[in-house]
PDB file of C-alpha atoms in Angstrom:
ATOM      1  CA  UNK J   1     121.432  11.764-105.652  1.00  0.00           C
ATOM      2  CA  UNK J   2     118.581   9.423-104.809  1.00  0.00           C
ATOM      3  CA  UNK J   3     116.900   6.805-106.985  1.00  0.00           C
ATOM      4  CA  UNK J   4     119.710   6.016-109.410  1.00  0.00           C
ATOM      5  CA  UNK J   5     118.885   2.340-108.824  1.00  0.00           C
ATOM      6  CA  UNK J   6     116.042   1.187-111.148  1.00  0.00           C
ATOM      7  CA  UNK J   7     114.319  -0.917-108.458  1.00  0.00           C
ATOM      8  CA  UNK J   8     114.271   1.963-105.973  1.00  0.00           C
ATOM      9  CA  UNK J   9     113.030   4.324-108.689  1.00  0.00           C
ATOM     10  CA  UNK J  10     110.163   1.976-109.586  1.00  0.00           C
ATOM     11  CA  UNK J  11     109.198   1.542-105.928  1.00  0.00           C
ATOM     12  CA  UNK J  12     109.179   5.308-105.431  1.00  0.00           C
ATOM     13  CA  UNK J  13     107.071   5.897-108.545  1.00  0.00           C
ATOM     14  CA  UNK J  14     104.442   3.357-107.438  1.00  0.00           C
ATOM     15  CA  UNK J  15     104.402   3.907-103.668  1.00  0.00           C
ATOM     16  CA  UNK J  16     106.028   7.346-103.086  1.00  0.00           C
ATOM     17  CA  UNK J  17     108.392   5.646-100.621  1.00  0.00           C
ATOM     18  CA  UNK J  18     111.928   6.893-101.236  1.00  0.00           C
ATOM     19  CA  UNK J  19     114.730   4.670 -99.940  1.00  0.00           C
ATOM     20  CA  UNK J  20     118.431   5.590 -99.916  1.00  0.00           C
ATOM     21  CA  UNK J  21     119.425   1.969-100.622  1.00  0.00           C
ATOM     22  CA  UNK J  22     118.072  -1.586-100.614  1.00  0.00           C
ATOM     23  CA  UNK J  23     117.202  -1.390 -96.914  1.00  0.00           C
ATOM     24  CA  UNK J  24     115.590  -4.828 -96.972  1.00  0.00           C
ATOM     25  CA  UNK J  25     119.084  -6.356 -97.274  1.00  0.00           C
ATOM     26  CA  UNK J  26     119.498  -5.794 -93.527  1.00  0.00           C
ATOM     27  CA  UNK J  27     116.659  -8.250 -92.925  1.00  0.00           C
ATOM     28  CA  UNK J  28     117.758 -11.019 -95.289  1.00  0.00           C
ATOM     29  CA  UNK J  29     119.562 -12.927 -92.524  1.00  0.00           C
ATOM     30  CA  UNK J  30     116.481 -12.939 -90.274  1.00  0.00           C
ATOM     31  CA  UNK J  31     114.984 -16.414 -89.859  1.00  0.00           C
ATOM     32  CA  UNK J  32     111.322 -15.481 -89.731  1.00  0.00           C
ATOM     33  CA  UNK J  33     108.577 -14.180 -92.008  1.00  0.00           C
ATOM     34  CA  UNK J  34     110.303 -10.786 -92.314  1.00  0.00           C
ATOM     35  CA  UNK J  35     113.477 -12.514 -93.491  1.00  0.00           C
ATOM     36  CA  UNK J  36     111.555 -14.584 -96.037  1.00  0.00           C
ATOM     37  CA  UNK J  37     109.969 -11.421 -97.459  1.00  0.00           C
ATOM     38  CA  UNK J  38     113.317  -9.597 -97.488  1.00  0.00           C
ATOM     39  CA  UNK J  39     115.068 -12.423 -99.350  1.00  0.00           C
ATOM     40  CA  UNK J  40     112.313 -12.644-101.952  1.00  0.00           C
ATOM     41  CA  UNK J  41     112.291  -8.863-102.355  1.00  0.00           C
ATOM     42  CA  UNK J  42     116.069  -8.764-102.723  1.00  0.00           C
ATOM     43  CA  UNK J  43     116.044 -11.454-105.419  1.00  0.00           C
ATOM     44  CA  UNK J  44     113.196  -9.689-107.245  1.00  0.00           C
ATOM     45  CA  UNK J  45     114.965  -6.317-107.091  1.00  0.00           C
ATOM     46  CA  UNK J  46     118.142  -7.784-108.595  1.00  0.00           C
ATOM     47  CA  UNK J  47     116.093  -9.430-111.351  1.00  0.00           C
ATOM     48  CA  UNK J  48     114.241  -6.189-112.044  1.00  0.00           C
ATOM     49  CA  UNK J  49     117.517  -4.274-112.346  1.00  0.00           C
ATOM     50  CA  UNK J  50     118.902  -6.910-114.732  1.00  0.00           C
ATOM     51  CA  UNK J  51     115.839  -6.818-116.956  1.00  0.00           C
ATOM     52  CA  UNK J  52     115.906  -3.012-116.936  1.00  0.00           C
ATOM     53  CA  UNK J  53     119.427  -3.122-118.366  1.00  0.00           C
ATOM     54  CA  UNK J  54     118.394  -5.778-120.897  1.00  0.00           C
ATOM     55  CA  UNK J  55     115.379  -3.747-122.027  1.00  0.00           C
ATOM     56  CA  UNK J  56     117.502  -0.620-122.347  1.00  0.00           C
ATOM     57  CA  UNK J  57     119.984  -2.462-124.595  1.00  0.00           C
ATOM     58  CA  UNK J  58     117.182  -3.972-126.684  1.00  0.00           C
ATOM     59  CA  UNK J  59     115.472  -0.610-127.198  1.00  0.00           C
ATOM     60  CA  UNK J  60     118.801   1.025-128.026  1.00  0.00           C
ATOM     61  CA  UNK J  61     119.397  -1.623-130.713  1.00  0.00           C
ATOM     62  CA  UNK J  62     115.905  -1.165-132.178  1.00  0.00           C
ATOM     63  CA  UNK J  63     116.420   2.595-132.183  1.00  0.00           C
ATOM     64  CA  UNK J  64     119.783   2.263-133.922  1.00  0.00           C
ATOM     65  CA  UNK J  65     118.375  -0.032-136.626  1.00  0.00           C
ATOM     66  CA  UNK J  66     115.388   2.247-137.145  1.00  0.00           C
ATOM     67  CA  UNK J  67     117.680   5.257-137.564  1.00  0.00           C
ATOM     68  CA  UNK J  68     119.823   3.369-140.100  1.00  0.00           C
ATOM     69  CA  UNK J  69     116.677   2.395-142.004  1.00  0.00           C
ATOM     70  CA  UNK J  70     115.468   5.992-142.037  1.00  0.00           C
ATOM     71  CA  UNK J  71     118.749   7.179-143.511  1.00  0.00           C
ATOM     72  CA  UNK J  72     118.703   4.361-146.083  1.00  0.00           C
ATOM     73  CA  UNK J  73     115.143   5.215-147.083  1.00  0.00           C
ATOM     74  CA  UNK J  74     116.103   8.864-147.580  1.00  0.00           C
ATOM     75  CA  UNK J  75     119.118   7.889-149.707  1.00  0.00           C
ATOM     76  CA  UNK J  76     117.678   5.105-151.880  1.00  0.00           C
ATOM     77  CA  UNK J  77     113.902   5.082-151.346  1.00  0.00           C
ATOM     78  CA  UNK J  78     114.370   1.427-150.419  1.00  0.00           C
ATOM     79  CA  UNK J  79     113.916  -0.338-147.114  1.00  0.00           C
ATOM     80  CA  UNK J  80     115.953  -3.286-145.914  1.00  0.00           C
ATOM     81  CA  UNK J  81     116.836  -3.691-142.226  1.00  0.00           C
ATOM     82  CA  UNK J  82     118.939  -6.732-141.458  1.00  0.00           C
ATOM     83  CA  UNK J  83     118.124  -8.097-138.002  1.00  0.00           C
ATOM     84  CA  UNK J  84     115.247  -5.703-137.343  1.00  0.00           C
ATOM     85  CA  UNK J  85     112.604  -8.384-136.724  1.00  0.00           C
ATOM     86  CA  UNK J  86     114.811 -10.214-134.221  1.00  0.00           C
ATOM     87  CA  UNK J  87     115.735  -6.975-132.467  1.00  0.00           C
ATOM     88  CA  UNK J  88     112.075  -6.008-132.172  1.00  0.00           C
ATOM     89  CA  UNK J  89     111.158  -9.478-130.890  1.00  0.00           C
ATOM     90  CA  UNK J  90     113.906  -9.254-128.271  1.00  0.00           C
ATOM     91  CA  UNK J  91     112.688  -5.826-127.183  1.00  0.00           C
ATOM     92  CA  UNK J  92     109.084  -6.991-126.810  1.00  0.00           C
ATOM     93  CA  UNK J  93     110.185 -10.044-124.813  1.00  0.00           C
ATOM     94  CA  UNK J  94     112.325  -7.864-122.545  1.00  0.00           C
ATOM     95  CA  UNK J  95     109.393  -5.492-122.083  1.00  0.00           C
ATOM     96  CA  UNK J  96     107.073  -8.312-121.005  1.00  0.00           C
ATOM     97  CA  UNK J  97     109.615  -9.585-118.479  1.00  0.00           C
ATOM     98  CA  UNK J  98     110.157  -6.050-117.227  1.00  0.00           C
ATOM     99  CA  UNK J  99     106.410  -5.570-116.691  1.00  0.00           C
ATOM    100  CA  UNK J 100     106.048  -8.864-114.806  1.00  0.00           C
ATOM    101  CA  UNK J 101     109.070  -8.241-112.569  1.00  0.00           C
ATOM    102  CA  UNK J 102     107.966  -4.662-111.907  1.00  0.00           C
ATOM    103  CA  UNK J 103     104.599  -5.862-110.628  1.00  0.00           C
ATOM    104  CA  UNK J 104     106.295  -8.524-108.485  1.00  0.00           C
ATOM    105  CA  UNK J 105     108.778  -5.969-107.137  1.00  0.00           C
ATOM    106  CA  UNK J 106     106.135  -3.538-105.930  1.00  0.00           C
ATOM    107  CA  UNK J 107     103.991  -6.308-104.408  1.00  0.00           C
ATOM    108  CA  UNK J 108     107.016  -7.790-102.595  1.00  0.00           C
ATOM    109  CA  UNK J 109     108.026  -4.346-101.359  1.00  0.00           C
ATOM    110  CA  UNK J 110     104.553  -3.597 -99.978  1.00  0.00           C
ATOM    111  CA  UNK J 111     104.545  -6.941 -98.150  1.00  0.00           C
ATOM    112  CA  UNK J 112     107.988  -6.291 -96.633  1.00  0.00           C
ATOM    113  CA  UNK J 113     107.088  -2.693 -95.746  1.00  0.00           C
ATOM    114  CA  UNK J 114     103.977  -3.813 -93.884  1.00  0.00           C
ATOM    115  CA  UNK J 115     106.248  -5.755 -91.528  1.00  0.00           C
ATOM    116  CA  UNK J 116     108.938  -3.045 -91.388  1.00  0.00           C
ATOM    117  CA  UNK J 117     107.256   0.333 -90.766  1.00  0.00           C
ATOM    118  CA  UNK J 118     110.225   2.135 -89.128  1.00  0.00           C
ATOM    119  CA  UNK J 119     112.956   3.212 -91.568  1.00  0.00           C
ATOM    120  CA  UNK J 120     114.888   5.852 -89.575  1.00  0.00           C
ATOM    121  CA  UNK J 121     114.462   9.443 -88.402  1.00  0.00           C
ATOM    122  CA  UNK J 122     115.049  11.157 -91.755  1.00  0.00           C
ATOM    123  CA  UNK J 123     112.170  11.295 -94.215  1.00  0.00           C
ATOM    124  CA  UNK J 124     112.546  11.312 -97.981  1.00  0.00           C
ATOM    125  CA  UNK J 125     109.823  12.718-100.236  1.00  0.00           C
ATOM    126  CA  UNK J 126     109.261  12.859-103.967  1.00  0.00           C
ATOM    127  CA  UNK J 127     108.739  16.530-104.693  1.00  0.00           C
ATOM    128  CA  UNK J 128     106.098  15.473-107.232  1.00  0.00           C
ATOM    129  CA  UNK J 129     104.293  12.322-106.036  1.00  0.00           C
ATOM    130  CA  UNK J 130     104.594   9.505-108.563  1.00  0.00           C
ATOM    131  CA  UNK J 131     107.321  11.309-110.550  1.00  0.00           C
ATOM    132  CA  UNK J 132     110.920  10.545-109.470  1.00  0.00           C
ATOM    133  CA  UNK J 133     112.310  12.698-112.303  1.00  0.00           C
ATOM    134  CA  UNK J 134     111.671  15.903-110.308  1.00  0.00           C
ATOM    135  CA  UNK J 135     113.897  14.827-107.439  1.00  0.00           C
ATOM    136  CA  UNK J 136     113.754  14.100-103.737  1.00  0.00           C
ATOM    137  CA  UNK J 137     113.692  16.248-100.601  1.00  0.00           C
ATOM    138  CA  UNK J 138     115.215  14.861 -97.416  1.00  0.00           C
ATOM    139  CA  UNK J 139     113.582  16.041 -94.196  1.00  0.00           C
ATOM    140  CA  UNK J 140     115.788  16.015 -91.105  1.00  0.00           C
ATOM    141  CA  UNK J 141     114.159  16.591 -87.715  1.00  0.00           C
ATOM    142  CA  UNK J 142     114.850  19.934 -86.045  1.00  0.00           C
ATOM    143  CA  UNK J 143     112.197  19.556 -83.334  1.00  0.00           C
ATOM    144  CA  UNK J 144     109.024  17.430 -83.020  1.00  0.00           C
ATOM    145  CA  UNK J 145     107.041  19.579 -85.491  1.00  0.00           C
ATOM    146  CA  UNK J 146     109.775  21.113 -87.678  1.00  0.00           C
ATOM    147  CA  UNK J 147     112.111  19.608 -90.293  1.00  0.00           C
ATOM    148  CA  UNK J 148     115.058  20.956 -92.242  1.00  0.00           C
ATOM    149  CA  UNK J 149     114.639  20.426 -95.995  1.00  0.00           C
ATOM    150  CA  UNK J 150     117.546  19.255 -98.175  1.00  0.00           C
ATOM    151  CA  UNK J 151     117.000  18.754-101.956  1.00  0.00           C
ATOM    152  CA  UNK J 152     119.085  16.174-103.796  1.00  0.00           C
ATOM    153  CA  UNK J 153     120.984  16.976-107.009  1.00  0.00           C
ATOM    154  CA  UNK J 154     118.080  15.889-109.230  1.00  0.00           C
ATOM    155  CA  UNK J 155     115.678  18.198-107.373  1.00  0.00           C
ATOM    156  CA  UNK J 156     118.108  21.126-107.499  1.00  0.00           C
ATOM    157  CA  UNK J 157     118.461  20.614-111.251  1.00  0.00           C
ATOM    158  CA  UNK J 158     114.706  20.264-111.825  1.00  0.00           C
ATOM    159  CA  UNK J 159     113.953  23.490-109.922  1.00  0.00           C
ATOM    160  CA  UNK J 160     117.058  25.250-111.265  1.00  0.00           C
ATOM    161  CA  UNK J 161     118.549  26.247-107.917  1.00  0.00           C
ATOM    162  CA  UNK J 162     122.255  26.128-106.932  1.00  0.00           C
ATOM    163  CA  UNK J 163     121.746  24.241-103.671  1.00  0.00           C
ATOM    164  CA  UNK J 164     122.029  20.461-104.117  1.00  0.00           C
ATOM    165  CA  UNK J 165     122.402  18.505-100.865  1.00  0.00           C
ATOM    166  CA  UNK J 166     122.138  21.682 -98.788  1.00  0.00           C
ATOM    167  CA  UNK J 167     119.526  23.008 -96.363  1.00  0.00           C
ATOM    168  CA  UNK J 168     117.152  25.384 -98.174  1.00  0.00           C
ATOM    169  CA  UNK J 169     114.918  26.088 -95.180  1.00  0.00           C
ATOM    170  CA  UNK J 170     112.504  24.371 -92.853  1.00  0.00           C
ATOM    171  CA  UNK J 171     108.862  23.311 -92.763  1.00  0.00           C
ATOM    172  CA  UNK J 172     106.730  23.395 -89.627  1.00  0.00           C
ATOM    173  CA  UNK J 173     103.520  21.462 -89.050  1.00  0.00           C
ATOM    174  CA  UNK J 174     100.677  23.568 -87.646  1.00  0.00           C
ATOM    175  CA  UNK J 175      97.095  22.643 -86.809  1.00  0.00           C
ATOM    176  CA  UNK J 176      95.791  23.568 -90.262  1.00  0.00           C
ATOM    177  CA  UNK J 177      98.769  23.689 -92.637  1.00  0.00           C
ATOM    178  CA  UNK J 178     102.509  23.387 -93.201  1.00  0.00           C
ATOM    179  CA  UNK J 179     104.502  26.601 -92.906  1.00  0.00           C
ATOM    180  CA  UNK J 180     107.769  26.853 -94.890  1.00  0.00           C
ATOM    181  CA  UNK J 181     110.580  29.266 -94.018  1.00  0.00           C
ATOM    182  CA  UNK J 182     113.346  29.654 -96.592  1.00  0.00           C
ATOM    183  CA  UNK J 183     116.959  30.186 -95.587  1.00  0.00           C
ATOM    184  CA  UNK J 184     120.383  28.847 -96.491  1.00  0.00           C
ATOM    185  CA  UNK J 185     122.512  27.678 -93.570  1.00  0.00           C
ATOM    186  CA  UNK J 186     124.468  24.593 -92.532  1.00  0.00           C
ATOM    187  CA  UNK J 187     122.664  22.157 -90.260  1.00  0.00           C
ATOM    188  CA  UNK J 188     122.678  23.173 -86.587  1.00  0.00           C
ATOM    189  CA  UNK J 189     123.963  26.669 -87.390  1.00  0.00           C
ATOM    190  CA  UNK J 190     122.100  29.888 -86.745  1.00  0.00           C
ATOM    191  CA  UNK J 191     120.389  31.472 -89.756  1.00  0.00           C
ATOM    192  CA  UNK J 192     122.104  34.723 -90.818  1.00  0.00           C
ATOM    193  CA  UNK J 193     120.093  37.830 -89.758  1.00  0.00           C
ATOM    194  CA  UNK J 194     117.735  39.063 -92.457  1.00  0.00           C
ATOM    195  CA  UNK J 195     118.230  35.950 -94.574  1.00  0.00           C
ATOM    196  CA  UNK J 196     115.128  33.997 -93.502  1.00  0.00           C
ATOM    197  CA  UNK J 197     112.020  34.322 -95.670  1.00  0.00           C
ATOM    198  CA  UNK J 198     108.671  33.182 -94.170  1.00  0.00           C
ATOM    199  CA  UNK J 199     106.482  31.814 -96.968  1.00  0.00           C
ATOM    200  CA  UNK J 200     102.698  31.289 -97.124  1.00  0.00           C
ATOM    201  CA  UNK J 201     101.276  28.171 -95.503  1.00  0.00           C
ATOM    202  CA  UNK J 202     100.676  25.103 -97.683  1.00  0.00           C
ATOM    203  CA  UNK J 203      98.034  22.392 -97.560  1.00  0.00           C
ATOM    204  CA  UNK J 204     100.473  19.487 -97.281  1.00  0.00           C
ATOM    205  CA  UNK J 205     104.093  18.638 -96.580  1.00  0.00           C
ATOM    206  CA  UNK J 206     105.102  18.031-100.193  1.00  0.00           C
ATOM    207  CA  UNK J 207     103.822  21.381-101.441  1.00  0.00           C
ATOM    208  CA  UNK J 208     105.575  23.107 -98.514  1.00  0.00           C
ATOM    209  CA  UNK J 209     108.881  21.562 -99.630  1.00  0.00           C
ATOM    210  CA  UNK J 210     108.234  22.573-103.243  1.00  0.00           C
ATOM    211  CA  UNK J 211     107.502  26.106-102.024  1.00  0.00           C
ATOM    212  CA  UNK J 212     111.013  26.425-100.626  1.00  0.00           C
ATOM    213  CA  UNK J 213     112.603  25.353-103.908  1.00  0.00           C
ATOM    214  CA  UNK J 214     110.317  27.615-105.932  1.00  0.00           C
ATOM    215  CA  UNK J 215     111.248  30.561-103.721  1.00  0.00           C
ATOM    216  CA  UNK J 216     114.960  29.997-104.312  1.00  0.00           C
ATOM    217  CA  UNK J 217     114.341  29.642-108.040  1.00  0.00           C
ATOM    218  CA  UNK J 218     112.607  33.032-107.986  1.00  0.00           C
ATOM    219  CA  UNK J 219     115.259  34.464-105.675  1.00  0.00           C
ATOM    220  CA  UNK J 220     117.976  33.659-108.238  1.00  0.00           C
ATOM    221  CA  UNK J 221     116.009  34.834-111.281  1.00  0.00           C
ATOM    222  CA  UNK J 222     115.683  38.242-112.926  1.00  0.00           C
ATOM    223  CA  UNK J 223     112.070  38.365-111.688  1.00  0.00           C
ATOM    224  CA  UNK J 224     113.120  38.663-108.036  1.00  0.00           C
ATOM    225  CA  UNK J 225     113.944  42.402-108.082  1.00  0.00           C
ATOM    226  CA  UNK J 226     115.034  42.341-104.399  1.00  0.00           C
ATOM    227  CA  UNK J 227     111.497  41.648-103.172  1.00  0.00           C
ATOM    228  CA  UNK J 228     110.417  39.803-100.022  1.00  0.00           C
ATOM    229  CA  UNK J 229     107.637  37.164-100.102  1.00  0.00           C
ATOM    230  CA  UNK J 230     105.126  39.762 -98.855  1.00  0.00           C
ATOM    231  CA  UNK J 231     105.826  41.850-101.972  1.00  0.00           C
ATOM    232  CA  UNK J 232     105.082  39.118-104.494  1.00  0.00           C
ATOM    233  CA  UNK J 233     102.065  39.253-106.771  1.00  0.00           C
ATOM    234  CA  UNK J 234      99.028  37.046-106.037  1.00  0.00           C
ATOM    235  CA  UNK J 235      99.945  34.861-109.014  1.00  0.00           C
ATOM    236  CA  UNK J 236     103.501  34.404-107.736  1.00  0.00           C
ATOM    237  CA  UNK J 237     102.243  33.529-104.256  1.00  0.00           C
ATOM    238  CA  UNK J 238      99.783  31.024-105.694  1.00  0.00           C
ATOM    239  CA  UNK J 239     102.608  29.413-107.669  1.00  0.00           C
ATOM    240  CA  UNK J 240     104.728  29.113-104.534  1.00  0.00           C
ATOM    241  CA  UNK J 241     102.056  27.144-102.679  1.00  0.00           C
ATOM    242  CA  UNK J 242     100.768  24.973-105.529  1.00  0.00           C
TER     243      UNK J 242
END
């Protein structure tokens, strides 16, 4: 699953760039401007992850004290919370540090990325731009204009399909749109006859990837009723391409 690291999740939320790891680490030994940016970014990412953990602990403590106070108020109609003010102060301080480091992280990443445009053949997309909670689709090149689409575990869970880390079809770039074709098959293996489902064209790459996952959600639901995409209602087709 992608984006379990807080720094990578924050970068994805702000820039829509999805990285499988701290790729800038490979540049930290470089003795030039790229290396300087990579070292600063690496230090900032580690600091951001530390302050994320600190903020989580502080908020957990505030939440625990607040829950104890609520129970005490219900039992005695009295309110006394030992340590609450300090816990709240610690949480606010951790929040401020988290905000500052988050801004620094994204700025440092953009600077490094401007000097490091190539990140490999595979592409990784947030299925909902700006929202890492709905998962990531990995696009692996099939030919110059077509990519296989592989959802991660978070995406499979969000769309309620039983295919994490497995090819769910392909998307092809045309002159005016992106055309998705849904099928389940291992990479580099022929699609089983009758098991490929051409779907309506989409305006952009991200919606074409979502269309594949939405088709498989429908395909495994009671609403499918053994229909092909051409037999769906206009509302269902509109939902697929949105």
